[in-house]
CSV table of C-alpha atoms in Angstrom, one decimal:
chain,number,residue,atom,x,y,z
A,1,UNK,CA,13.1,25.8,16.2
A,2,UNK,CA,15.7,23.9,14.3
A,3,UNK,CA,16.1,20.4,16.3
A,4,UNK,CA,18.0,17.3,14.5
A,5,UNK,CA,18.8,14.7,17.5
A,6,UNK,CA,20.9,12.0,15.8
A,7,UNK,CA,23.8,11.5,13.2
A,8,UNK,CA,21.6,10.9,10.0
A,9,UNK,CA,19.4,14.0,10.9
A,10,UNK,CA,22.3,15.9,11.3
A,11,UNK,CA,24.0,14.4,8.2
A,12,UNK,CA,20.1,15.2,6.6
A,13,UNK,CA,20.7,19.5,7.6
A,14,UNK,CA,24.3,19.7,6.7
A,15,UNK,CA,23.2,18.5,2.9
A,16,UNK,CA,20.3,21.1,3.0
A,17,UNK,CA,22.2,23.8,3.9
A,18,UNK,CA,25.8,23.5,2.9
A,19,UNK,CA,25.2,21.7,-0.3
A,20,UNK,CA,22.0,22.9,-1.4
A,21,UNK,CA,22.6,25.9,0.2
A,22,UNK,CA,19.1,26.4,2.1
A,23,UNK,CA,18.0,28.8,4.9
A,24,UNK,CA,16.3,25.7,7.0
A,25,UNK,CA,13.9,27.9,9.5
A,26,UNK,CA,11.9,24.4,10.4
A,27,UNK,CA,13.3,20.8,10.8
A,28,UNK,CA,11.3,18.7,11.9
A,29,UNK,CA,9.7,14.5,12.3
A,30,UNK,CA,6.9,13.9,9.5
A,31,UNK,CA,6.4,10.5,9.9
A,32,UNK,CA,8.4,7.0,9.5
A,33,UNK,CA,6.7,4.1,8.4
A,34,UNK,CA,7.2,0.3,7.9
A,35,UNK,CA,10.4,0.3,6.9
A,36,UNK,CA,13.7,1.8,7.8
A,37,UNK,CA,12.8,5.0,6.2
A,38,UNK,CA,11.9,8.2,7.6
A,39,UNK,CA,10.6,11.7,7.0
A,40,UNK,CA,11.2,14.6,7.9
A,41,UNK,CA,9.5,18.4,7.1
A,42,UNK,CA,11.7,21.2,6.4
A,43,UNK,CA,11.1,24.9,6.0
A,44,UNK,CA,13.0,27.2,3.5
A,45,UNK,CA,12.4,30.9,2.3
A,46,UNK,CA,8.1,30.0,3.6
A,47,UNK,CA,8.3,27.1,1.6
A,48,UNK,CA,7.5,23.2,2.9
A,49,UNK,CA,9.7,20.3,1.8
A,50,UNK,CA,9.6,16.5,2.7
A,51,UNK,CA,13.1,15.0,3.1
A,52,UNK,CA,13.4,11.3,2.9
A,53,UNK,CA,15.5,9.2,5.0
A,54,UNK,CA,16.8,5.8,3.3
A,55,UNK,CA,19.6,5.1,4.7
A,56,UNK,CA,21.9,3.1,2.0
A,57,UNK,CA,22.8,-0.2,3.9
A,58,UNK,CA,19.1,-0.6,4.6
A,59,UNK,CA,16.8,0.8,1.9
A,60,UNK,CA,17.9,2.0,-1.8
A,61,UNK,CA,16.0,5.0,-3.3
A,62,UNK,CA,16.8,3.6,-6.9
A,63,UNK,CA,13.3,1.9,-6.7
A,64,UNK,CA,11.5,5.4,-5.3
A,65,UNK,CA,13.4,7.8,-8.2
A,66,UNK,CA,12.3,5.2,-11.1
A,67,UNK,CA,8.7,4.6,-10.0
A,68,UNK,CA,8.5,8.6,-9.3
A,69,UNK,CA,9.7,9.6,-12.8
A,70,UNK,CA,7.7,6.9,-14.1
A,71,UNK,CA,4.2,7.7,-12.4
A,72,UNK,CA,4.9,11.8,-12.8
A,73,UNK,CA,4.9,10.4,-16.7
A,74,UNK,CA,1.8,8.6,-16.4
A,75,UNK,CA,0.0,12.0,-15.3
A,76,UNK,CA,-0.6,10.7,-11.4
A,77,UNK,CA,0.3,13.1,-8.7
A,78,UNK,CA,3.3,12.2,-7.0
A,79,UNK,CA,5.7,14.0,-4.9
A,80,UNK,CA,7.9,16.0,-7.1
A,81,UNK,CA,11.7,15.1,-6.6
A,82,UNK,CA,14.0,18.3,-6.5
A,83,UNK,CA,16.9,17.4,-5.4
A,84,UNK,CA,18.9,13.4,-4.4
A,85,UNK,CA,21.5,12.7,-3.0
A,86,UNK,CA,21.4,8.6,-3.6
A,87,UNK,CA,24.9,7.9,-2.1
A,88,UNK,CA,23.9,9.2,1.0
A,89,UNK,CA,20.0,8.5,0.8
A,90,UNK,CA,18.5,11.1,0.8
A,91,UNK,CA,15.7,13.0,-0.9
A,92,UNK,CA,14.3,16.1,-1.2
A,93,UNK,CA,10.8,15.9,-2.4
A,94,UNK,CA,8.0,17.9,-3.1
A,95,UNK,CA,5.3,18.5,0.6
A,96,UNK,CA,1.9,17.3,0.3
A,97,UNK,CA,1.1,18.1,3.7
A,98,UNK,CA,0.1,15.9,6.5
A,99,UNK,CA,-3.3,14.9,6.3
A,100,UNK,CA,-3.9,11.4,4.2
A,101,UNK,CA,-7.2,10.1,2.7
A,102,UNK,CA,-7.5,8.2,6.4
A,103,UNK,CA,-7.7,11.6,8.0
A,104,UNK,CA,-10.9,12.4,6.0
A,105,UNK,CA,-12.8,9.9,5.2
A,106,UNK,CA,-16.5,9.6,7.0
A,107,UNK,CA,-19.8,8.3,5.5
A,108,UNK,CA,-20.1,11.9,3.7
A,109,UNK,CA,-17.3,11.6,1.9
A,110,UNK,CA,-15.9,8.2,1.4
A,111,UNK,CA,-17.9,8.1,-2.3
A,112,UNK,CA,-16.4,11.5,-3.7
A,113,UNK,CA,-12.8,10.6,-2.0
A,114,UNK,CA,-12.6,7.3,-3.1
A,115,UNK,CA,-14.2,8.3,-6.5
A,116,UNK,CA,-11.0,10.8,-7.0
A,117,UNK,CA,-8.7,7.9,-5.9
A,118,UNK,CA,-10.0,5.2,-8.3
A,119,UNK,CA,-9.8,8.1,-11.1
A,120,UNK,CA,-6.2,8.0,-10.5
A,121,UNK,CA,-5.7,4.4,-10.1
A,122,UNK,CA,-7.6,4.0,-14.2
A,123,UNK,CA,-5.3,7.4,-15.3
A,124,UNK,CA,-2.0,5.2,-14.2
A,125,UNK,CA,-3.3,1.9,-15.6
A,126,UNK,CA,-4.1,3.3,-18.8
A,127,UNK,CA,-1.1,5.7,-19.1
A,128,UNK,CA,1.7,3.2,-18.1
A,129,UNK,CA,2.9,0.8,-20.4
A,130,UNK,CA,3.9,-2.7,-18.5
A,131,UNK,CA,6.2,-3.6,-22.2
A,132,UNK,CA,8.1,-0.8,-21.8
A,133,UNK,CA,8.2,0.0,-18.0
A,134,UNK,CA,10.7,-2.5,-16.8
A,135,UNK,CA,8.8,-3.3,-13.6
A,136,UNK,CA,9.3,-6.5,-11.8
A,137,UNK,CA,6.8,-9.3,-12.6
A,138,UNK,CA,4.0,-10.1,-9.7
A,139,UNK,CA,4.9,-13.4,-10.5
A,140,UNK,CA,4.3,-17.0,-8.4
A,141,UNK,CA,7.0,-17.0,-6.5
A,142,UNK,CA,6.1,-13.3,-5.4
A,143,UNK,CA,3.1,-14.1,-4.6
A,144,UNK,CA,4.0,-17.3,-3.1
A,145,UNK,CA,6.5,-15.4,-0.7
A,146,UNK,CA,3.7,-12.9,0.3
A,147,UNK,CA,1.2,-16.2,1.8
A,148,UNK,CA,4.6,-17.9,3.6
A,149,UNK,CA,4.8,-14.5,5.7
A,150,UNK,CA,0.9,-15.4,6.7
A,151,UNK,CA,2.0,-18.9,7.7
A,152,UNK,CA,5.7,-17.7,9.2
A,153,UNK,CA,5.1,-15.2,10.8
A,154,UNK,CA,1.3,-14.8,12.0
A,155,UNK,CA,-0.1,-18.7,12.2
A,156,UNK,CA,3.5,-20.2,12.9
A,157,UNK,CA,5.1,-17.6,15.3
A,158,UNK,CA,2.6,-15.5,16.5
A,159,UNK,CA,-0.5,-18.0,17.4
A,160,UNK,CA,1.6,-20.9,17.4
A,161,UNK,CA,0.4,-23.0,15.0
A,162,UNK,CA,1.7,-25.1,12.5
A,163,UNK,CA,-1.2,-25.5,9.7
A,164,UNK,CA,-1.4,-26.6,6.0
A,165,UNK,CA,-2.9,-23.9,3.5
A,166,UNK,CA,-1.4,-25.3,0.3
A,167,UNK,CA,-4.5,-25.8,-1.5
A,168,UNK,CA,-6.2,-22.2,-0.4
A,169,UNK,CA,-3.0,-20.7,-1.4
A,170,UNK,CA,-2.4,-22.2,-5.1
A,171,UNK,CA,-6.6,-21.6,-5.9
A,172,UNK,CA,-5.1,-17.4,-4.6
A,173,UNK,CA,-2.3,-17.6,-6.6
A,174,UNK,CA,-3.7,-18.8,-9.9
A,175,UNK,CA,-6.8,-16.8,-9.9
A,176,UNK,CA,-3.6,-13.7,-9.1
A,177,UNK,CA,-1.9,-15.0,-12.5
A,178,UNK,CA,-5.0,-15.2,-14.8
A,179,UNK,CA,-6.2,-11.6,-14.2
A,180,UNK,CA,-5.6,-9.1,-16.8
A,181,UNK,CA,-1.9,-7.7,-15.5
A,182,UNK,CA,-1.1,-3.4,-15.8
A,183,UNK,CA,0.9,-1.2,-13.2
A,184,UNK,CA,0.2,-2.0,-9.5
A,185,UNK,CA,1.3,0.3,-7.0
A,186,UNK,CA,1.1,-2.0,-4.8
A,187,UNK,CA,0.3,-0.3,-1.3
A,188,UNK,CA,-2.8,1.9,-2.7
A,189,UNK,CA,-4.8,2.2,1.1
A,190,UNK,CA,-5.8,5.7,2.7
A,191,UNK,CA,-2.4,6.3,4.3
A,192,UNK,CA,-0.6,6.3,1.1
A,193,UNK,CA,-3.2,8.7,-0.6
A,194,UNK,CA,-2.7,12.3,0.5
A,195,UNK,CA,-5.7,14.7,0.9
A,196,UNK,CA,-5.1,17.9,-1.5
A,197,UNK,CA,-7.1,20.9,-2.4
A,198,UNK,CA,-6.2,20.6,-6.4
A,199,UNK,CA,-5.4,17.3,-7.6
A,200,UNK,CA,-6.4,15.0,-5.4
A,201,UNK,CA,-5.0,12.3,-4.3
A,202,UNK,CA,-1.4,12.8,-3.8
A,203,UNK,CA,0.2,9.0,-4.3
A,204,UNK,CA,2.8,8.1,-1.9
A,205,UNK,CA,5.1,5.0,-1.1
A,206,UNK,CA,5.5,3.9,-4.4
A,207,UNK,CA,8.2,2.6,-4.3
A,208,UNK,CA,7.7,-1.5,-4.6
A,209,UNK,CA,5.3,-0.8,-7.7
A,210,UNK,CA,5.3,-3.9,-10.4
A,211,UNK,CA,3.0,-5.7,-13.0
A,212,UNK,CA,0.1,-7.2,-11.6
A,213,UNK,CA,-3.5,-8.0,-11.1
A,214,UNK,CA,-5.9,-5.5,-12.2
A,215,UNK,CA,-7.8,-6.0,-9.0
A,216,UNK,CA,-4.9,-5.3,-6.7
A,217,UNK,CA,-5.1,-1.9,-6.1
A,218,UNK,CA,-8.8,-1.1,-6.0
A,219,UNK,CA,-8.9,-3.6,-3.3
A,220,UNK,CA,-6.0,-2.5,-1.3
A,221,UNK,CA,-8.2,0.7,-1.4
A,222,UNK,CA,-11.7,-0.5,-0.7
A,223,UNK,CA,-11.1,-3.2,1.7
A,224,UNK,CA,-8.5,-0.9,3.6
A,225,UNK,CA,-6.5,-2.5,6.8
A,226,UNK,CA,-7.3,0.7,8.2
A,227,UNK,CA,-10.6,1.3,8.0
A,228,UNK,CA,-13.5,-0.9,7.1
A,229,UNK,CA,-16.5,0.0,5.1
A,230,UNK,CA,-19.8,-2.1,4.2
A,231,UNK,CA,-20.6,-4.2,1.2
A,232,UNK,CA,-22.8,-1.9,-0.4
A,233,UNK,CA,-20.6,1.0,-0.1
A,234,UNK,CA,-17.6,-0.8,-1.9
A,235,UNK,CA,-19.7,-2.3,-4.5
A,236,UNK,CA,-21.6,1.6,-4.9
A,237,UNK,CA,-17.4,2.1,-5.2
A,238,UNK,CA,-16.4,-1.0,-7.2
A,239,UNK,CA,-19.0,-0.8,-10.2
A,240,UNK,CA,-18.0,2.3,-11.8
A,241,UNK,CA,-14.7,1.8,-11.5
A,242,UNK,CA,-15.2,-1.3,-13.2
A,243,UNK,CA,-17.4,0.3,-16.1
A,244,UNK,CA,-14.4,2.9,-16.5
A,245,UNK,CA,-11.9,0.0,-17.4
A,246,UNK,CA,-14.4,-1.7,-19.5
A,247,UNK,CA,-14.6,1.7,-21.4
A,248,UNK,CA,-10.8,1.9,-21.4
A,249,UNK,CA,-10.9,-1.8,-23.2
A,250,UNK,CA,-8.6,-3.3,-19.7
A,251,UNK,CA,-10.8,-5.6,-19.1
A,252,UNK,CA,-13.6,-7.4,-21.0
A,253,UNK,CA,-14.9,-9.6,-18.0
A,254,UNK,CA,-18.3,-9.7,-17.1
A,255,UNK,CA,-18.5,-8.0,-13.4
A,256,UNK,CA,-19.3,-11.5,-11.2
A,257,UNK,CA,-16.1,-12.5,-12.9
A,258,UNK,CA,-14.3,-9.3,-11.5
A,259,UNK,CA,-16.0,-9.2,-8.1
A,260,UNK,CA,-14.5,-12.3,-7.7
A,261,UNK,CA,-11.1,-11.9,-9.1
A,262,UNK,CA,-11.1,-8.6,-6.6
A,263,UNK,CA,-12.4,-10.7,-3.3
A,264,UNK,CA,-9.8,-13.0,-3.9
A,265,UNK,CA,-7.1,-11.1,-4.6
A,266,UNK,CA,-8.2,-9.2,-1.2
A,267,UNK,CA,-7.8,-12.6,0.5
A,268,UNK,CA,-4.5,-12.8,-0.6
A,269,UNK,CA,-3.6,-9.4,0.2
A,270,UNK,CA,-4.9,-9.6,3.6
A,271,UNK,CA,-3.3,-12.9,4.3
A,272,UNK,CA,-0.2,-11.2,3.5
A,273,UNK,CA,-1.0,-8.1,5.3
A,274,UNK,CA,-1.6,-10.1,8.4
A,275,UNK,CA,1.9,-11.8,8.5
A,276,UNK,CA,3.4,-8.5,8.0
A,277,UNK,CA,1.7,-6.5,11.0
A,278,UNK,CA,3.2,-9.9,13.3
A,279,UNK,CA,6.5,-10.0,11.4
A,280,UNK,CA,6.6,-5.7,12.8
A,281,UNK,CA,5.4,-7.3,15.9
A,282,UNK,CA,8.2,-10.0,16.5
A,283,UNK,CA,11.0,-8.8,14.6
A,284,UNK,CA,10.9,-5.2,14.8
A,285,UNK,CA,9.0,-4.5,18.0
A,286,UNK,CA,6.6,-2.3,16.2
A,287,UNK,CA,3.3,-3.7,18.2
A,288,UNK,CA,0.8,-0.9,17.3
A,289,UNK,CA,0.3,-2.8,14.2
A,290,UNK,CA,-1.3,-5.9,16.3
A,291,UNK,CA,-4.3,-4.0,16.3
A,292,UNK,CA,-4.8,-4.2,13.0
A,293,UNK,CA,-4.9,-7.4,12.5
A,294,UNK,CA,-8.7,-8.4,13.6
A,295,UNK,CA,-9.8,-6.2,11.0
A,296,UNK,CA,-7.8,-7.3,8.3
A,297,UNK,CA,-8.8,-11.2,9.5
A,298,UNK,CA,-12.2,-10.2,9.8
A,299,UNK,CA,-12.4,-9.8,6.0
A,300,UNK,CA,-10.5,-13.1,5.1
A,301,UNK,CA,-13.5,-15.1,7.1
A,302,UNK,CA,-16.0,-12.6,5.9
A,303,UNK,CA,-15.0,-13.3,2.0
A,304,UNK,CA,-14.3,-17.1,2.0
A,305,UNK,CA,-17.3,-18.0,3.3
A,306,UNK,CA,-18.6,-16.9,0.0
A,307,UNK,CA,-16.7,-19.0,-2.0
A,308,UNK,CA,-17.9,-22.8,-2.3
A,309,UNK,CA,-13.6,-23.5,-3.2
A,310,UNK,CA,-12.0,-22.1,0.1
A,311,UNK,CA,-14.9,-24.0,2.5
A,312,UNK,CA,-11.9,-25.9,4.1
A,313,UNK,CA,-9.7,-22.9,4.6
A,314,UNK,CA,-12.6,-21.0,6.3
A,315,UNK,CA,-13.3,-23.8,8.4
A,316,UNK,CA,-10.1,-23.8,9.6
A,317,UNK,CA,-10.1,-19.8,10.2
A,318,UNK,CA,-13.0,-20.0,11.9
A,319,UNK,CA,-12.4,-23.6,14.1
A,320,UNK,CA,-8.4,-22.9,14.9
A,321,UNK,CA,-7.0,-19.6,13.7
A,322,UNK,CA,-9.5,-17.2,15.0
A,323,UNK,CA,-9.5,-18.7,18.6
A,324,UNK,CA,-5.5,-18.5,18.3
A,325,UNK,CA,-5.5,-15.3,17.5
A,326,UNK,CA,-7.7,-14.0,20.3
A,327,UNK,CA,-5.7,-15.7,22.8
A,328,UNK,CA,-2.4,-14.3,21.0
A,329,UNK,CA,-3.4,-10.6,20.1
């Protein structure tokens, strides 16, 4: 049954079959996420597609086509892009089906799956070339504006409280900068890592990729937002991945030196994380991500405690933003 119950999906059917000339038997939701974009999954002659939905004054698919062709080149498995229509904003992509890394992972299989998705993650460090990529820079500033949305939009607006994390946030931001940089993708969790038969992962939601810490991803991954795992399953995780970029001369640190370039880069990760599940709260109305946010707290107390350096700034979690939260969430 063909259903497309507003003007862009309408606009989205007439491309498909009047200018790509497709027999659409199958139109239908496949997900939205964060943004302003949505997906939709479309049937033609037995075959699947995923069609995005950017629309132009909102979101620009520039970013998506570049980082696509790029990663494609690089040898990771992204969504193939058949056919664009950039002016209009939309894009006609290659279907990797509807089941993420989320879906599947369990104590059985959390080792093999995130063995597969680290392999990747080394394949597009090692295969893209940050001189020649033309990437933006994950540079102060960037990282910077990520920490204000903690302090905007979670301790500020959403637990009312007006708190100074200046020194926390310049020991984050340095120990960001000092870390060996190659090609972050930036959002590299179990919900942007689809489950496949051959290949696995497929990569998704590339689109805000840049030149960054080495850590980033692998902790995006291992210390998800969605799903939480114990310390001796993401250090089983962490240490061969961190063999394979010693093999793959990325880094030459010893690993306490990378465990701890990969728990604070988590902290400031989650720190950012957190003011972006209010800011979907407050601004956009999108309050199912509230849940998330004990979790993803959870590991900012859990980690500073280790560190003799952010003593203050877990104080303060634990004393003032923790009992805010509760009484907010």
């Amino acid at each position: 049954m063909i259903t497309a119950s507003d003007a862009r999906a309408k606009a989205i059917l007439q491309w498909l079959t009047n200018d790509l000339n497709l027999n659409i038997t199958q139109f239908e939701t496949a997900s939205s996420d964060a943004s302003f974009r949505r997906y939709f999954r479309v049937q033609h002659q037995q075959q699947h597609y995923i069609v995005m939905d950017a629309p132009p004054d909102k979101e620009d698919t520039a970013p998506f086509i570049k980082v696509a062709q790029l990663f494609e080149q690089a040898q990771v498995n992204v969504p193939h892009i058949i056919h664009q229509n950039t002016q209009k904003g939309f894009l006609l992509l290659e279907d990797f089906g509807s089941h993420c890394l989320l879906d599947k992972l369990d104590k059985t299989t959390v080792e093999p799956l995130y063995k597969d998705a680290l392999d990747s993650l080394i394949t597009l460090q090692k295969n893209v070339d940050i001189t020649s990529c033309a990437l933006p820079h994950y540079d102060a500033q960037l990282l910077q504006t990520e920490l204000d949305l903690f302090s905007d939009w979670f301790l500020s607006q959403q637990c009312d409280l007006k708190l100074n994390i200046e020194a926390s946030n310049s020991l984050l931001i340095d120990s960001a900068l000092q870390q060996v940089q190659v090609c972050v993708h930036r959002d590299y969790h179990s919900r942007n890592l689809m489950h496949l038969s051959n290949d696995n992962p497929g990569i998704i939601d590339f689109q805000d990729a840049v030149i960054g810490p080495v850590t980033y991803d692998a902790v995006s991954l291992l210390r998800d937002c969605y799903i939480s795992w114990t310390d001796e399953q993401i250090e089983s995780c962490l240490k061969p991945y961190y063999q394979q970029l010693k093999q793959a001369n990325i880094v030459q640190c010893d690993f306490s030196q990378f465990k701890r370039d990969f728990d604070l880069m988590g902290i400031q990760r989650h720190l950012k994380a957190i003011g972006i599940f209010s800011r979907l709260n407050i601004r956009d109305g999108k309050n199912a991500y509230l849940g998330d946010i004990p979790r993803t707290l959870n590991y900012v107390i859990n980690i500073s405690q280790r560190y003799p350096e952010l003593q203050d700034f877990h104080s303060l979690l634990v004393q003032v933003v923790l009992p805010a939260s509760k009484r907010s969430l």
